[in-house]
XYZ file of C-alpha atoms in Angstrom:
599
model
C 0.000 0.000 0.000
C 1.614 3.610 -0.726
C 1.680 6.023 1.302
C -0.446 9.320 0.214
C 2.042 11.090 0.619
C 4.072 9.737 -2.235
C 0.883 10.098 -4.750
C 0.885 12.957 -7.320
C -2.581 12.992 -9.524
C -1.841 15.098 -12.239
C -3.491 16.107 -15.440
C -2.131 17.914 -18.922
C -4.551 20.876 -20.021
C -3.371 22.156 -23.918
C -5.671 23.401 -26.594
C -6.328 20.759 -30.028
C -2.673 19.741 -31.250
C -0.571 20.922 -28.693
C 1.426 17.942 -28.003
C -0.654 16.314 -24.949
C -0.759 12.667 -26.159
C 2.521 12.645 -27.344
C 3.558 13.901 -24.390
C 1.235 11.317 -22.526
C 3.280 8.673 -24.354
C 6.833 9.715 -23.067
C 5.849 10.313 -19.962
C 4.428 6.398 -20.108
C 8.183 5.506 -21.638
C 10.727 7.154 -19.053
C 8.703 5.779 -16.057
C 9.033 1.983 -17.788
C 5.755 2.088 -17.219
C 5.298 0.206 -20.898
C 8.377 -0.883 -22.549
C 9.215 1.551 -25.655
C 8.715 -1.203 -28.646
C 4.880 -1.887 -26.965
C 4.320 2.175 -26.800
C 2.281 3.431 -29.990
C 1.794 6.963 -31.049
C -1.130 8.144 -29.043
C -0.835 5.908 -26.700
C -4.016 7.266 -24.665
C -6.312 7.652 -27.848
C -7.904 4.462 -27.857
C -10.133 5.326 -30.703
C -9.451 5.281 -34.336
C -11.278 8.687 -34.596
C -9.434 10.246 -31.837
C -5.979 9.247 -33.900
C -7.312 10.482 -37.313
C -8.353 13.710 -35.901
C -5.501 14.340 -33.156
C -7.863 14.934 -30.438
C -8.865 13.280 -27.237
C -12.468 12.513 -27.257
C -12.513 10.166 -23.731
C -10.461 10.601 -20.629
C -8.039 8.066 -20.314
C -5.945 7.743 -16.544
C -2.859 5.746 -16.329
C -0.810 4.870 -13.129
C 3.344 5.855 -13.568
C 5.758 4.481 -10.686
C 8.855 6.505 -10.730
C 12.126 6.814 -9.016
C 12.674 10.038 -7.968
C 16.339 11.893 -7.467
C 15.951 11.850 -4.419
C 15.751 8.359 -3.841
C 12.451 8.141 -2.974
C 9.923 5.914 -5.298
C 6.547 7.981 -5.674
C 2.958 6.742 -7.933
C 2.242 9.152 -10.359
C -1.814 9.464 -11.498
C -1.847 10.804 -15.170
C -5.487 11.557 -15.646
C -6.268 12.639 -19.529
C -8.673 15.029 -20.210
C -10.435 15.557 -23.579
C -9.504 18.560 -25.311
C -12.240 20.273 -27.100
C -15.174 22.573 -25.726
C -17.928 20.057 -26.507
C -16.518 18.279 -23.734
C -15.356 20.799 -20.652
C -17.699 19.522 -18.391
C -16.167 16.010 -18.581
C -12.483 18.575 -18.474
C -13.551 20.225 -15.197
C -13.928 16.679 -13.710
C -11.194 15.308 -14.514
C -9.133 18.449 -13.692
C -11.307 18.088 -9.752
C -9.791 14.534 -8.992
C -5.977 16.261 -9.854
C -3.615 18.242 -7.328
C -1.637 19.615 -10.176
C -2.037 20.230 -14.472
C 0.850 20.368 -16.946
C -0.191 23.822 -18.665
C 1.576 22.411 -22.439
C 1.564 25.327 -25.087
C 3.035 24.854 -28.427
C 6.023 27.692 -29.059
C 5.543 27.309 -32.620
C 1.965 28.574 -31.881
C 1.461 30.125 -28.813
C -1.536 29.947 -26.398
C -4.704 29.662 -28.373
C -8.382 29.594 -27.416
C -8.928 25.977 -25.750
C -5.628 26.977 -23.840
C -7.167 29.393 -22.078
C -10.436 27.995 -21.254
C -8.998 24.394 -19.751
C -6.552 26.688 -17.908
C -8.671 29.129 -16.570
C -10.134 25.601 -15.245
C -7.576 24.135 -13.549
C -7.230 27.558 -11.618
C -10.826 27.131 -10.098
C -9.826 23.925 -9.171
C -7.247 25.394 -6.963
C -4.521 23.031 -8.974
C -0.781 23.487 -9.246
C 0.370 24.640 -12.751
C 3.481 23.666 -14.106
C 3.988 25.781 -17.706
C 5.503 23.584 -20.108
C 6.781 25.165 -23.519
C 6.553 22.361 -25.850
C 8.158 21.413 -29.436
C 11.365 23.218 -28.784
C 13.102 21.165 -31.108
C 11.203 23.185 -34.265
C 12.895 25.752 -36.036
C 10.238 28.106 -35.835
C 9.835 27.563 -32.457
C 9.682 30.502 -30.186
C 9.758 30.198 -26.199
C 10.606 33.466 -25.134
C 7.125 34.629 -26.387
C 4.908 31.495 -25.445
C 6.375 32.303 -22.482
C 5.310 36.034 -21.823
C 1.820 35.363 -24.089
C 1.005 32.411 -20.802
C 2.282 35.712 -18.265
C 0.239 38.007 -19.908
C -2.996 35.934 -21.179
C -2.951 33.512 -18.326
C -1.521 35.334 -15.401
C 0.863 32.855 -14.677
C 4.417 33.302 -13.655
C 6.462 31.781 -16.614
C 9.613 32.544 -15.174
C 10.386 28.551 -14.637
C 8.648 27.090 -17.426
C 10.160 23.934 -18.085
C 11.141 23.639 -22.190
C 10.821 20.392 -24.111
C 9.924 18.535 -26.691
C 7.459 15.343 -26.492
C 8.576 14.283 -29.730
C 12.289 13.575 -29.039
C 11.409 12.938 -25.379
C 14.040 16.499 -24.509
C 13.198 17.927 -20.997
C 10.965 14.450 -20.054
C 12.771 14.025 -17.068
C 12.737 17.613 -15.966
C 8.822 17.685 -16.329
C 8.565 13.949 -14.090
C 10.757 15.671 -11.436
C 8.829 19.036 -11.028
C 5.543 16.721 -10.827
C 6.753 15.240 -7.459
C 8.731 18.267 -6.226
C 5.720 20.871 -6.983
C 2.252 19.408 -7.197
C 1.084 18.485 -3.738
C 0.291 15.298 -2.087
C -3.242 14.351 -1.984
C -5.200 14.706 1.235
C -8.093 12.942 2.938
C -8.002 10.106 5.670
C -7.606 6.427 4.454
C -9.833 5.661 7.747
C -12.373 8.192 6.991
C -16.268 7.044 5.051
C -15.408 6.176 1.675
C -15.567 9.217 -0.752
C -14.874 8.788 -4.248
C -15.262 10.824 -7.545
C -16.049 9.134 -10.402
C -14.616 10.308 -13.223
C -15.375 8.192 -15.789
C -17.654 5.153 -17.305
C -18.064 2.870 -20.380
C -19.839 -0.330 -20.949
C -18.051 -3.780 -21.149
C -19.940 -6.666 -22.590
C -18.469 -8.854 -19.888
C -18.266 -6.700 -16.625
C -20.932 -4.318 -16.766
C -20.229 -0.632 -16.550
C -16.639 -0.072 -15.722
C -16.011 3.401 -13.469
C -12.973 5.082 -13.131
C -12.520 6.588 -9.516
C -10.378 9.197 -7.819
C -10.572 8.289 -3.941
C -10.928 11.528 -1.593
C -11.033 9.785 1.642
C -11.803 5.972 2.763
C -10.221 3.037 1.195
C -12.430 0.399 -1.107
C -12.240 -3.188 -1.701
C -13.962 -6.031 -3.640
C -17.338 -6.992 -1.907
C -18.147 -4.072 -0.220
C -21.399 -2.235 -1.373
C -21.138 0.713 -2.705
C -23.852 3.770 -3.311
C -23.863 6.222 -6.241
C -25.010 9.398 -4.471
C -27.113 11.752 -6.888
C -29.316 8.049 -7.660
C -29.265 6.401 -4.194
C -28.516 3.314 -6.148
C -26.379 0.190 -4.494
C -24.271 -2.338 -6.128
C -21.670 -4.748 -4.864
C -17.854 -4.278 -6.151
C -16.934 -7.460 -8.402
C -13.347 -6.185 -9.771
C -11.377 -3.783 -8.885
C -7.858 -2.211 -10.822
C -5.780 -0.076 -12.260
C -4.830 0.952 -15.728
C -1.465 1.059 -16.741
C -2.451 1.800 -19.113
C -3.699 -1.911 -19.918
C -5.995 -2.854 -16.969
C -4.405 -5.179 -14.056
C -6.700 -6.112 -11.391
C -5.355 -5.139 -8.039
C -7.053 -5.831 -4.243
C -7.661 -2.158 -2.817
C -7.501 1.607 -3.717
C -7.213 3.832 -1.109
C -7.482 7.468 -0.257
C -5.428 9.509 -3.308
C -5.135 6.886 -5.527
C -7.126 6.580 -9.374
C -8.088 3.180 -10.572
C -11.129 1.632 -11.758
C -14.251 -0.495 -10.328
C -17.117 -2.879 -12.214
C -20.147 -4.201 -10.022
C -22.473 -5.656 -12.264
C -23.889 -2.366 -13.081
C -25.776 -2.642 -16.642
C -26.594 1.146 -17.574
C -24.393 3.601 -18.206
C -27.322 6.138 -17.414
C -26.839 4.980 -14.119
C -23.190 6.020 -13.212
C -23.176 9.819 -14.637
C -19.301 11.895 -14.561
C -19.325 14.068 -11.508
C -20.980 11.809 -9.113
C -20.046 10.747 -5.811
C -19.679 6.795 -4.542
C -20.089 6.083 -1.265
C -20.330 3.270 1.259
C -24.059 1.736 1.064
C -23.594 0.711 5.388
C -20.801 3.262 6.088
C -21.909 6.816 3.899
C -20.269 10.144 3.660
C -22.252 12.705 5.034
C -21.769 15.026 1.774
C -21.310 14.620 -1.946
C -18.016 15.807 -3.343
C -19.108 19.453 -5.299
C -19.380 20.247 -8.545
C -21.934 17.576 -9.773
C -24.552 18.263 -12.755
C -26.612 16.458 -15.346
C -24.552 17.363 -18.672
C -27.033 18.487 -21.151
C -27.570 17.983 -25.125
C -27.060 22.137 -26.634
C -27.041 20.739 -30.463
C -30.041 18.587 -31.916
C -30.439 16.739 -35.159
C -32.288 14.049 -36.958
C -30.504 10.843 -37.766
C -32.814 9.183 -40.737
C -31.373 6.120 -42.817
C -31.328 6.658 -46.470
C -33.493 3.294 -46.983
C -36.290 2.117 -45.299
C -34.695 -1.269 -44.172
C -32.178 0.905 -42.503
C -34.607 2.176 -39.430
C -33.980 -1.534 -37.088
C -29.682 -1.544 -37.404
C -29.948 2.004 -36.761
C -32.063 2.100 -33.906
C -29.527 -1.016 -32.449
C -26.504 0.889 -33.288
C -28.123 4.063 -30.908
C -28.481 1.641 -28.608
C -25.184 0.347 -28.484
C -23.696 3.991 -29.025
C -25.600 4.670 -25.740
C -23.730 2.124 -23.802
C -20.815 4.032 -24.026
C -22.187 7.359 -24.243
C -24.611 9.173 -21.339
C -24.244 11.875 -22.752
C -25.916 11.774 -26.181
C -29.374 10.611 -26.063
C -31.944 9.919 -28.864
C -36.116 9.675 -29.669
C -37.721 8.473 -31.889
C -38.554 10.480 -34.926
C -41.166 10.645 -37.911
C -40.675 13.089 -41.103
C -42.887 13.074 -43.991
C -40.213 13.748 -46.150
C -37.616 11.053 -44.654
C -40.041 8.638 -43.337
C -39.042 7.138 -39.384
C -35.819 8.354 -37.810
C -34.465 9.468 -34.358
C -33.930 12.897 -33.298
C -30.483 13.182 -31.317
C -29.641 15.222 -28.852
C -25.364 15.787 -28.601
C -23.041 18.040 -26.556
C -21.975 20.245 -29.326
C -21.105 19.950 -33.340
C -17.932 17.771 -32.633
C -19.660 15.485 -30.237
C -22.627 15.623 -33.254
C -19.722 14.306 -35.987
C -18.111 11.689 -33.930
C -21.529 9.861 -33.515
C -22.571 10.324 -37.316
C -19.189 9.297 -37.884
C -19.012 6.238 -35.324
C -22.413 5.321 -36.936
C -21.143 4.918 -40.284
C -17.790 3.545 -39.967
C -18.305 1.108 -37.389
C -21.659 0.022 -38.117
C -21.726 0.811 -41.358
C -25.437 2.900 -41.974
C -26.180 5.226 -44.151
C -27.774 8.452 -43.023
C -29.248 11.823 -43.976
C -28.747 14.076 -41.261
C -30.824 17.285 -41.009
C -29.956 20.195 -39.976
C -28.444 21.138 -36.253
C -30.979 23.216 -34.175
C -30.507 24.271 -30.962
C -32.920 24.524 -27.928
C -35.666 27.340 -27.924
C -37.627 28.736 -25.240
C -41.085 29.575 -26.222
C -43.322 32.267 -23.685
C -46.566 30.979 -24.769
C -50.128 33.654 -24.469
C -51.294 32.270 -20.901
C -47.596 32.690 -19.577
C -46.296 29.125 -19.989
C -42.917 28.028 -21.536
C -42.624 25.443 -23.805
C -38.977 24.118 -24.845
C -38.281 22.672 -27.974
C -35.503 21.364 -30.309
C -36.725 20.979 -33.579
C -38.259 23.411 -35.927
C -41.206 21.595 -37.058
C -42.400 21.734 -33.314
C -43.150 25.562 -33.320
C -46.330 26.440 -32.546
C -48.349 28.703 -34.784
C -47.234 32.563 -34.234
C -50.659 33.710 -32.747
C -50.705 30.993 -30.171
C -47.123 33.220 -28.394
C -45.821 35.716 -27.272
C -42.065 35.640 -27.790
C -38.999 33.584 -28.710
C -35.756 33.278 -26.856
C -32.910 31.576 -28.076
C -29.738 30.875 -26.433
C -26.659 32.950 -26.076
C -23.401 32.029 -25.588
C -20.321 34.037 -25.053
C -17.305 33.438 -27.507
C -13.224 33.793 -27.490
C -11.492 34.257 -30.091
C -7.747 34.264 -30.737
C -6.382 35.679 -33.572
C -3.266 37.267 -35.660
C -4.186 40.891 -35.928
C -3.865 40.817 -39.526
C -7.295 38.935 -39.541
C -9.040 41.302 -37.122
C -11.220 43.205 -40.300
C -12.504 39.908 -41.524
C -13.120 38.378 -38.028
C -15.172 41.166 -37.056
C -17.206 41.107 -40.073
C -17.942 37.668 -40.043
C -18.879 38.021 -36.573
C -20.930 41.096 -37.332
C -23.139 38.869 -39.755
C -23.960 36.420 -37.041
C -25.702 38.807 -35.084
C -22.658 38.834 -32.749
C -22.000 41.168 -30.028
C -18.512 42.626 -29.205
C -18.292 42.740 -25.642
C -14.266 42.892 -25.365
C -11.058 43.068 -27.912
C -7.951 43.231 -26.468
C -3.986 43.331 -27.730
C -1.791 40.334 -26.434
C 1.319 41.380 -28.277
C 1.849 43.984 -31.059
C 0.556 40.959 -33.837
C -2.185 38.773 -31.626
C -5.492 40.078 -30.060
C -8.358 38.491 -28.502
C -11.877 39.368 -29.059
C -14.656 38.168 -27.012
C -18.316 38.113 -28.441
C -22.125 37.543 -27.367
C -23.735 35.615 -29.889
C -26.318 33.438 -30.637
C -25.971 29.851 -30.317
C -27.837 29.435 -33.800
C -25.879 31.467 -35.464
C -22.413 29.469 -34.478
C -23.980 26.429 -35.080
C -24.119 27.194 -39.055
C -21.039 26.543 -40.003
C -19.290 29.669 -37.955
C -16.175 27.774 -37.160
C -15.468 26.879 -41.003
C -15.681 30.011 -42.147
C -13.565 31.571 -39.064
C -11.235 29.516 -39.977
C -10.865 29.522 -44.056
C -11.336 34.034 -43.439
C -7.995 33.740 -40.857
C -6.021 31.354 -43.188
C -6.378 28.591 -39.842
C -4.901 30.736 -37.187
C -7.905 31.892 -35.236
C -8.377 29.612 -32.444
C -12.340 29.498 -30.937
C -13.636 28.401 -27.246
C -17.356 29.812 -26.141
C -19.354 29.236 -23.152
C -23.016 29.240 -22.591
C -24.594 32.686 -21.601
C -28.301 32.943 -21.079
C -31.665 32.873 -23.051
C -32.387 35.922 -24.861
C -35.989 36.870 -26.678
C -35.465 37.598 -30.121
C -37.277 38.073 -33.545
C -37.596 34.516 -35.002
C -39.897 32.914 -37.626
C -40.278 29.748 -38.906
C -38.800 29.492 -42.751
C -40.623 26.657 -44.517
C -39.334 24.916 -47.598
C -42.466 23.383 -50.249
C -41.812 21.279 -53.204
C -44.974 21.715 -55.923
C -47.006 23.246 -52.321
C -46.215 19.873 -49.974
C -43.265 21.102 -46.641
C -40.665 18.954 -46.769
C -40.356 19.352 -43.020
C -36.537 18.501 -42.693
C -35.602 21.662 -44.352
C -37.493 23.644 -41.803
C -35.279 25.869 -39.902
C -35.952 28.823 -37.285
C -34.427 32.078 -38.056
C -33.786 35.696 -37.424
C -36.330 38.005 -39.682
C -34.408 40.003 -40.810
C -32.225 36.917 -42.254
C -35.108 35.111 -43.370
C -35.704 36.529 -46.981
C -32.321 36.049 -48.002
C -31.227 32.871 -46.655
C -34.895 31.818 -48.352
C -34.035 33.078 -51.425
C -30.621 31.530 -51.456
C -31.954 27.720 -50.178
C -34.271 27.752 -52.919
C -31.414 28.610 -55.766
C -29.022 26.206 -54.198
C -32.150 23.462 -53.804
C -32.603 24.110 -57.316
C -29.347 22.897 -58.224
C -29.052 19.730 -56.012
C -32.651 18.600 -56.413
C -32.484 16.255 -60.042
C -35.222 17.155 -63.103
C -38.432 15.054 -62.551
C -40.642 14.297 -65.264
C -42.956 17.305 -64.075
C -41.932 20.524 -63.349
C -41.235 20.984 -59.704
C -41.831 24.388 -57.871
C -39.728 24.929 -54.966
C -41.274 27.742 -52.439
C -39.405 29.173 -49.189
C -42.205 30.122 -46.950
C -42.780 32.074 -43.793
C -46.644 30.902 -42.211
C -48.526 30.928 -45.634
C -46.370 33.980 -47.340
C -44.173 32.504 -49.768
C -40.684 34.784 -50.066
C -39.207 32.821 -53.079
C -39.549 30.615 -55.478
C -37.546 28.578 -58.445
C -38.684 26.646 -60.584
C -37.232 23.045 -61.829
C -38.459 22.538 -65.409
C -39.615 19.193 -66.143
C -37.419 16.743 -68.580
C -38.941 17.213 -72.083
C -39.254 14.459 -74.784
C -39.574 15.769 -78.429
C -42.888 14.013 -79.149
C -43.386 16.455 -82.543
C -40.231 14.479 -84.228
C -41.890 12.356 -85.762
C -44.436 14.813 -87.832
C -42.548 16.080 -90.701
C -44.654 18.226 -92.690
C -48.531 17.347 -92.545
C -51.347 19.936 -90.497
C -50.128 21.910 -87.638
C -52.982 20.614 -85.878
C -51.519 17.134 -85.596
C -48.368 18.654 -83.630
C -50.558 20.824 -81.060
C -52.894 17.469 -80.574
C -49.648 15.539 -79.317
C -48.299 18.387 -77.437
C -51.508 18.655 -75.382
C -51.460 14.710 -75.088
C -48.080 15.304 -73.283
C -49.544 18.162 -71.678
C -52.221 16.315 -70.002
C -50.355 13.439 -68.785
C -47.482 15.868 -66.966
C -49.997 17.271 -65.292
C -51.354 13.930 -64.525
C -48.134 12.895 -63.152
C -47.504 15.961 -61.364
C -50.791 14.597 -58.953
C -49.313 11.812 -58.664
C -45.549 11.680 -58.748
C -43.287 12.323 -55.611
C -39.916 14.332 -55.605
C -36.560 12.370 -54.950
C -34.756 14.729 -52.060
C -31.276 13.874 -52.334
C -28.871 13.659 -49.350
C -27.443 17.157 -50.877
C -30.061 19.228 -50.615
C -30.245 19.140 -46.641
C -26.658 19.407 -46.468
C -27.290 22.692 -48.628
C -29.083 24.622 -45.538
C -26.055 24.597 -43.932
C -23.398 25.099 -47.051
C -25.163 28.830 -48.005
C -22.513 31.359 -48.281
């Protein structure tokens, strides 16, 4: 058994790209924690998504054992944190069962958005920061300024920041030593009741729901029964362990140490991040703080492209669920896409991952609608009603107002960029609430903005107007009322209610106008003409016709009466209208991919 106060729980904090797993995966190697011809890149990113995209989608921990200088032999707690904003919920837990963070910013590119936001959350966690200026071995690498932009951004002294470089594995053993000599040891009484964040949970076939734990105070062992305390729910402990980073099954964890516990626990509903387990005979009098139900902001409907499609899919949510409390589904009906689910995810990324997960691994085929967001509605006799889709809006005389969510947005940028930035921003109905200089050539600008308006494709453009140097993080605000109407799109006078969206007024002409040209295009030539109509209640604000495809059915009348061409032309005329009754428009997987590709 160790003694507490040889424990360090750690955690590295760095915005998308940084160096983090890499720098995971030498800190793995010069403890011998793995030997180096078993150590992969990414060592920590488990998933094949995670390693395309260079980001860290679920915490990972991973127990170190290293010899200090000193002699002494102390257990070092890496606990990995996801990196991107979808996620900082599941970052500020992570960050609560640590005494200390690694604060890694690239030289080559300074501190950036997500930098700043994890950060500015390891600070309210009362953690230790260690600064470490990372790819030093780059020619274009620049310390001197990463490390007066983390002085002057962050507010932390820089003076000591430790310089390396994860790739070559340069300054490793500097980083391990100022781990043990700087972050503090854990506190909280092996003897006291058992108190125990959990940080983590997934769903094995064979064990159950597996929970990764940070002990606060009491000790835990198989058998006992333990009680998850926002649920009241009891299990019994069946295995307990550590990961290092494989799992390895050990007999107790005590106060200060990470490791893992299953117990025969078969929803992962059931064991929600930020929760506190306690002893079911023995509890602790209070839950650790900082515990909330993580909410879906983003919702879209997942619809399979043919009808045989609607049973795997509805089995792969399942199974995605397993693994997943966060994202949660219903089931869903369009008239234009038949039965699908409506999803409910933590943000865009978290919304792409799934899709993504859905296709690759399970290999579906989907049409995605648009991404809405939640809307309050103040109904006439003073209730709200909340809704996340579109077609859900009640008729305009039945409320009073709208109010839509707001969320507050950073954004880091080369001053070169600032003109275009603000424009940009400008168009999505953004606020500037602050814009100030970092250095002479970077500046941060801070915006209130509506959560619809990001959700359109905001982050592609900020990034192809700034060349790929603005970095983004954003926060939710509050709900604001605002001027929104529901935009309708009709093909030949039917709604196609997928392509429903709710908009800003004074946006809703134009981005009418411009759906119904770009429908146009996508939508193929039927053998009737088609009429395509952007409507807001029964006012229609465009319109664009498809003609219909045409067969020359006068070729064969050379010469002769010109009554014998009009007779077949009306003949044709008669049965296009005919089929026009009766015929249904193909809606191709483009054209709802066009609401959201209008420039």
């Amino acid at each position: 058994m160790t003694d507490p106060q040889y424990i360090r729980n750690f955690s590295i904090v760095a915005h998308i790209d940084h160096g983090k797993s890499t720098l995971a995966d030498r800190l793995i190697e010069k403890t011998g924690t793995l030997p180096a011809n078993k150590i992969q890149e990414q060592m920590l990113d488990s998933m094949d998504i995670e390693r395309e995209r260079g980001i860290t989608i679920k915490a990972q921990t991973v127990r170190m054992t290293y010899k200090a200088k000193n002699g002494q032999t102390y257990q070092l707690n890496l606990i990995d944190t996801p990196g991107h904003v979808d996620f900082s919920y599941e970052v500020s837990r992570s960050l609560a069962a640590c005494e200390g963070a690694l604060l890694v910013v690239d030289t080559t590119q300074g501190v950036q958005a997500q930098t700043i936001a994890n950060a500015y959350l390891a600070i309210n966690n009362n953690l230790e920061i260690i600064p470490v200026l990372n790819k030093i071995d780059l020619k274009t690498s620049d310390p001197v300024k990463a490390a007066l932009e983390i002085e002057d951004v962050i507010g932390i002294d820089a003076t000591g920041a430790l310089q390396a470089s994860a790739k070559t594995g340069q300054g490793v053993e500097d980083i391990l030593e100022a781990i043990v000599k700087k972050i503090p040891a854990p506190k909280g009484s092996p003897q006291s009741p058992l108190r125990a964040l959990l940080i983590d949970s997934w769903f094995d076939p064979f064990l159950g729901v597996i929970c990764v734990i940070r002990l606060f105070e009491g000790s835990i062992r198989k058998g006992m029964h333990i009680e998850l305390m926002s649920n009241k729910k009891t299990f019994e402990v069946q295995t307990l362990g550590i990961f290092t980073p494989s799992p390895k099954e050990i007999d107790e964890l005590i106060s200060g140490e990470v490791g893992f516990f299953s117990a025969a626990i078969k929803e992962v509903r059931d064991t929600r991040i930020g929760d506190t387990v306690t002893l079911k005979d023995s509890p602790a009098t209070s839950p650790l703080p900082g515990f909330h139900d993580i909410k879906p902001m983003v919702f879209s409907g997942f619809f399979p492209t043919e009808t045989s499609g609607y049973e795997p899919l509805k089995e792969s949510l399942e199974k995605l669920r397993l693994n997943d409390a966060s994202f949660n589904y219903e089931a869903d009906t369009s008239l234009a896409l038949g039965f699908g689910f409506r999803c409910g995810f933590l943000g865009l990324l978290h919304m792409e991952i799934i899709k993504e997960r859905l296709e690759r691994h399970f290999g579906l085929s989907l049409v995605t609608t648009a991404p809405s967001v939640i809307y309050k509605i103040i109904m006439n006799d003073g209730s709200t009603l909340v809704i996340d889709n579109p077609a859900k809006l009640p008729d305009p005389h039945l409320f009073e107002t709208v109010q839509e969510p707001y969320i507050r947005a950073s954004i880091h940028l080369p001053s070169s960029y600032t003109g275009e930035v603000m424009k940009l921003c400008e168009e999505r109905r953004a606020i500037q609430s602050k814009m100030e200089y970092l250095s002479p050539t970077h500046l941060l600008m801070e915006y209130e903005m509506p959560l619809n308006e990001m959700v359109f494709d905001f982050y592609d453009k900020l990034k192809s107007v700034s060349r790929g140097y603005a970095s983004f993080d954003y926060e939710l605000l509050d709900y604001r009322p605002s001027d929104l109407v529901k935009l309708d799109i009709l093909l030949n006078g039917d709604p196609v209610d997928a392509l429903s969206l709710i908009i800003h007024k004074e946006k809703a002409y134009y981005r009418g106008r411009e759906l119904a040209k770009k429908l146009k295009s996508v939508i193929h030539k039927q053998m009737f003409e088609v009429a395509i109509q952007a409507a807001i209640g029964s006012r229609i604000i465009a319109r664009e016709t498809i003609g219909a495809m045409r067969k020359d059915v006068t070729a064969k009348c050379y010469g002769g009466d010109i009554t014998r061409k009009r007779k077949l032309l009306e003949k044709q005329k008669e049965g296009k209208k005919k089929m026009k009754m009766i015929g249904k428009v193909e809606v191709p997987q483009e054209a709802f991919l066009a609401v959201l590709k209008i420039d």
